[in-house]
Amino acid sequence: MAEEIVQAWPLELESVIGKLSSKFSLKRFRGETTIILDAKDLHEALRVFREDGFDYLADVSSAHYPERNEIELIYLVRSLKDRRQARLKAALPADDPRTVTACDIWSGADWPEREVYDLMGIVFEGHPDLRRILMPEDFEDHPLRKEYPMEGDDSWRNFLKEGEGE
């Protein structure tokens, strides 16, 4: 089943989407709604969702697309009261991925944004405590990026046990 580009707003999101001042595209796939925004509009859109009753930040994640030289930043927001859900996506340049933190909107964005920073290298400007959360402080790479090698000759990258892969 192919993704469906939505011509009309989904009823469950009608009140919030009408308040967005930025350009965006809307996609529905298997009953889920994704709002695709420019990176510069992401923080404003998150604030609009929060003000419209989306009181729960369920997830912050990302995906690396080296062929497009982009990293997609993805926020999954929910309204616990009326069971609405939306996914907001924005593409960042892979060579310098930066955006504004959502910690001022949801305090619960703190640790998920730190995880995305640690594993993908997205810098969340204004974050209250942006530092590594999973990898050691002296680790220099971001292991969820596609260019990260799965094996190597140094102690950080060698995931193969001695004798494997020969």
Short mmCIF file of C-alpha atoms in Angstrom, two decimals:
data_model
loop_
_atom_site.label_atom_id
_atom_site.label_comp_id
_atom_site.label_asym_id
_atom_site.label_seq_id
_atom_site.Cartn_x
_atom_site.Cartn_y
_atom_site.Cartn_z
CA MET A 1 0.00 0.00 0.00
CA ALA A 2 1.49 3.33 -1.04
CA GLU A 3 1.53 6.44 1.11
CA GLU A 4 -1.45 8.65 0.58
CA ILE A 5 -0.92 12.40 0.30
CA VAL A 6 -3.83 13.97 2.11
CA GLN A 7 -5.84 16.65 0.34
CA ALA A 8 -8.09 17.41 3.32
CA TRP A 9 -7.03 17.63 6.95
CA PRO A 10 -7.75 14.60 9.12
CA LEU A 11 -10.67 15.42 11.43
CA GLU A 12 -8.73 14.59 14.58
CA LEU A 13 -6.09 17.21 13.67
CA GLU A 14 -8.28 19.87 12.09
CA SER A 15 -8.13 22.25 15.06
CA VAL A 16 -4.33 22.24 15.29
CA ILE A 17 -3.37 22.15 11.61
CA GLY A 18 -5.38 25.27 10.86
CA LYS A 19 -3.21 27.15 13.38
CA LEU A 20 0.09 26.33 11.69
CA SER A 21 1.38 29.36 9.86
CA SER A 22 4.15 27.54 8.04
CA LYS A 23 3.98 25.51 4.86
CA PHE A 24 3.86 21.78 5.37
CA SER A 25 2.75 18.61 3.70
CA LEU A 26 0.55 15.98 5.23
CA LYS A 27 0.76 12.25 4.66
CA ARG A 28 -1.42 9.43 5.91
CA PHE A 29 -0.23 5.85 5.94
CA ARG A 30 -2.07 3.02 7.64
CA GLY A 31 -4.17 5.46 9.61
CA GLU A 32 -1.22 7.48 10.95
CA THR A 33 -0.67 11.14 10.14
CA THR A 34 2.74 12.65 9.42
CA ILE A 35 3.28 16.39 9.08
CA ILE A 36 6.42 17.26 7.12
CA LEU A 37 7.83 20.71 7.84
CA ASP A 38 10.87 22.81 7.10
CA ALA A 39 13.38 22.59 9.95
CA LYS A 40 12.98 26.31 10.67
CA ASP A 41 9.25 25.79 11.34
CA LEU A 42 9.51 22.70 13.55
CA HIS A 43 9.74 24.42 16.94
CA GLU A 44 6.76 26.68 16.21
CA ALA A 45 4.71 23.67 15.06
CA LEU A 46 5.57 21.72 18.21
CA ARG A 47 4.44 24.69 20.31
CA VAL A 48 1.14 24.89 18.40
CA PHE A 49 0.52 21.19 19.01
CA ARG A 50 1.27 21.58 22.72
CA GLU A 51 -1.11 24.54 22.99
CA ASP A 52 -3.82 22.49 21.26
CA GLY A 53 -3.73 19.82 23.95
CA PHE A 54 -0.99 17.48 22.76
CA ASP A 55 0.28 17.01 26.29
CA TYR A 56 2.54 13.99 25.81
CA LEU A 57 5.78 13.78 23.86
CA ALA A 58 5.88 10.06 23.12
CA ASP A 59 9.13 9.87 21.18
CA VAL A 60 11.98 11.75 19.55
CA SER A 61 13.84 9.83 16.88
CA SER A 62 15.76 10.30 13.67
CA ALA A 63 16.73 8.62 10.42
CA HIS A 64 19.86 9.13 8.35
CA TYR A 65 19.61 9.37 4.54
CA PRO A 66 23.18 9.74 3.22
CA GLU A 67 22.04 9.68 -0.42
CA ARG A 68 20.07 12.90 0.28
CA ASN A 69 22.68 14.24 2.75
CA GLU A 70 19.89 14.59 5.34
CA ILE A 71 18.93 13.47 8.78
CA GLU A 72 15.21 13.45 9.46
CA LEU A 73 14.21 14.49 12.96
CA ILE A 74 10.93 12.98 14.07
CA TYR A 75 8.72 13.94 17.03
CA LEU A 76 5.72 11.79 17.97
CA VAL A 77 3.17 13.77 20.00
CA ARG A 78 -0.08 12.63 21.60
CA SER A 79 -3.08 14.04 23.36
CA LEU A 80 -3.85 11.71 26.24
CA LYS A 81 -7.26 13.31 26.80
CA ASP A 82 -8.76 12.71 23.37
CA ARG A 83 -6.35 10.07 21.97
CA ARG A 84 -5.05 12.13 19.04
CA GLN A 85 -1.58 11.45 17.69
CA ALA A 86 0.67 13.08 15.11
CA ARG A 87 4.19 12.63 13.82
CA LEU A 88 6.15 15.77 12.91
CA LYS A 89 9.19 15.43 10.64
CA ALA A 90 11.84 17.87 9.52
CA ALA A 91 14.94 17.27 7.40
CA LEU A 92 18.26 18.62 8.66
CA PRO A 93 21.52 18.77 6.69
CA ALA A 94 23.68 15.77 7.62
CA ASP A 95 26.90 17.80 7.65
CA ASP A 96 25.65 20.18 10.40
CA PRO A 97 22.33 18.97 11.85
CA ARG A 98 20.98 21.64 14.22
CA THR A 99 17.58 22.62 15.53
CA VAL A 100 16.01 24.29 18.56
CA THR A 101 15.28 22.07 21.56
CA ALA A 102 11.72 21.18 22.51
CA CYS A 103 12.60 21.14 26.23
CA ASP A 104 10.89 24.51 26.67
CA ILE A 105 7.68 22.92 25.36
CA TRP A 106 7.88 19.46 26.96
CA SER A 107 10.36 18.95 29.79
CA GLY A 108 10.26 15.27 28.84
CA ALA A 109 12.18 16.07 25.64
CA ASP A 110 15.39 16.29 27.68
CA TRP A 111 16.60 12.68 27.60
CA PRO A 112 15.19 11.66 24.18
CA GLU A 113 16.93 14.64 22.58
CA ARG A 114 20.15 13.73 24.37
CA GLU A 115 19.87 10.21 22.95
CA VAL A 116 19.36 11.54 19.40
CA TYR A 117 22.31 13.90 19.91
CA ASP A 118 24.51 11.07 21.14
CA LEU A 119 23.65 8.51 18.47
CA MET A 120 22.99 10.75 15.43
CA GLY A 121 24.79 14.01 16.18
CA ILE A 122 21.85 16.41 16.01
CA VAL A 123 22.62 19.51 18.09
CA PHE A 124 19.60 20.81 19.99
CA GLU A 125 20.29 24.49 20.55
CA GLY A 126 19.12 25.77 23.93
CA HIS A 127 19.03 22.29 25.46
CA PRO A 128 19.65 22.49 29.24
CA ASP A 129 22.08 19.53 29.41
CA LEU A 130 23.18 18.41 25.95
CA ARG A 131 25.82 15.75 26.52
CA ARG A 132 26.29 12.09 25.72
CA ILE A 133 23.87 9.72 27.39
CA LEU A 134 24.82 6.27 26.03
CA MET A 135 28.30 6.52 24.56
CA PRO A 136 31.43 7.47 26.54
CA GLU A 137 32.26 11.19 26.63
CA ASP A 138 35.45 10.67 24.58
CA PHE A 139 33.63 8.80 21.82
CA GLU A 140 33.90 10.90 18.65
CA ASP A 141 31.35 9.41 16.25
CA HIS A 142 27.60 8.88 16.09
CA PRO A 143 26.93 5.14 15.76
CA LEU A 144 23.44 5.26 14.22
CA ARG A 145 24.60 7.15 11.15
CA LYS A 146 24.86 4.99 8.06
CA GLU A 147 28.53 5.82 7.44
CA TYR A 148 29.51 4.44 10.84
CA PRO A 149 31.55 1.26 10.28
CA MET A 150 30.33 -1.94 11.88
CA GLU A 151 33.85 -3.26 12.25
CA GLY A 152 37.29 -1.80 12.36
CA ASP A 153 40.73 -1.99 13.87
CA ASP A 154 40.34 0.31 16.86
CA SER A 155 38.81 -0.56 20.21
CA TRP A 156 35.68 1.59 19.74
CA ARG A 157 34.62 0.16 16.39
CA ASN A 158 35.61 -3.47 16.68
CA PHE A 159 32.34 -5.25 17.37
CA LEU A 160 33.61 -8.57 16.05
CA LYS A 161 35.12 -10.95 18.53
CA GLU A 162 38.60 -12.21 17.83
CA GLY A 163 38.52 -14.79 15.06
CA GLU A 164 35.07 -13.83 13.70
CA GLY A 165 34.74 -12.59 10.15
CA GLU A 166 37.90 -14.31 8.90
#
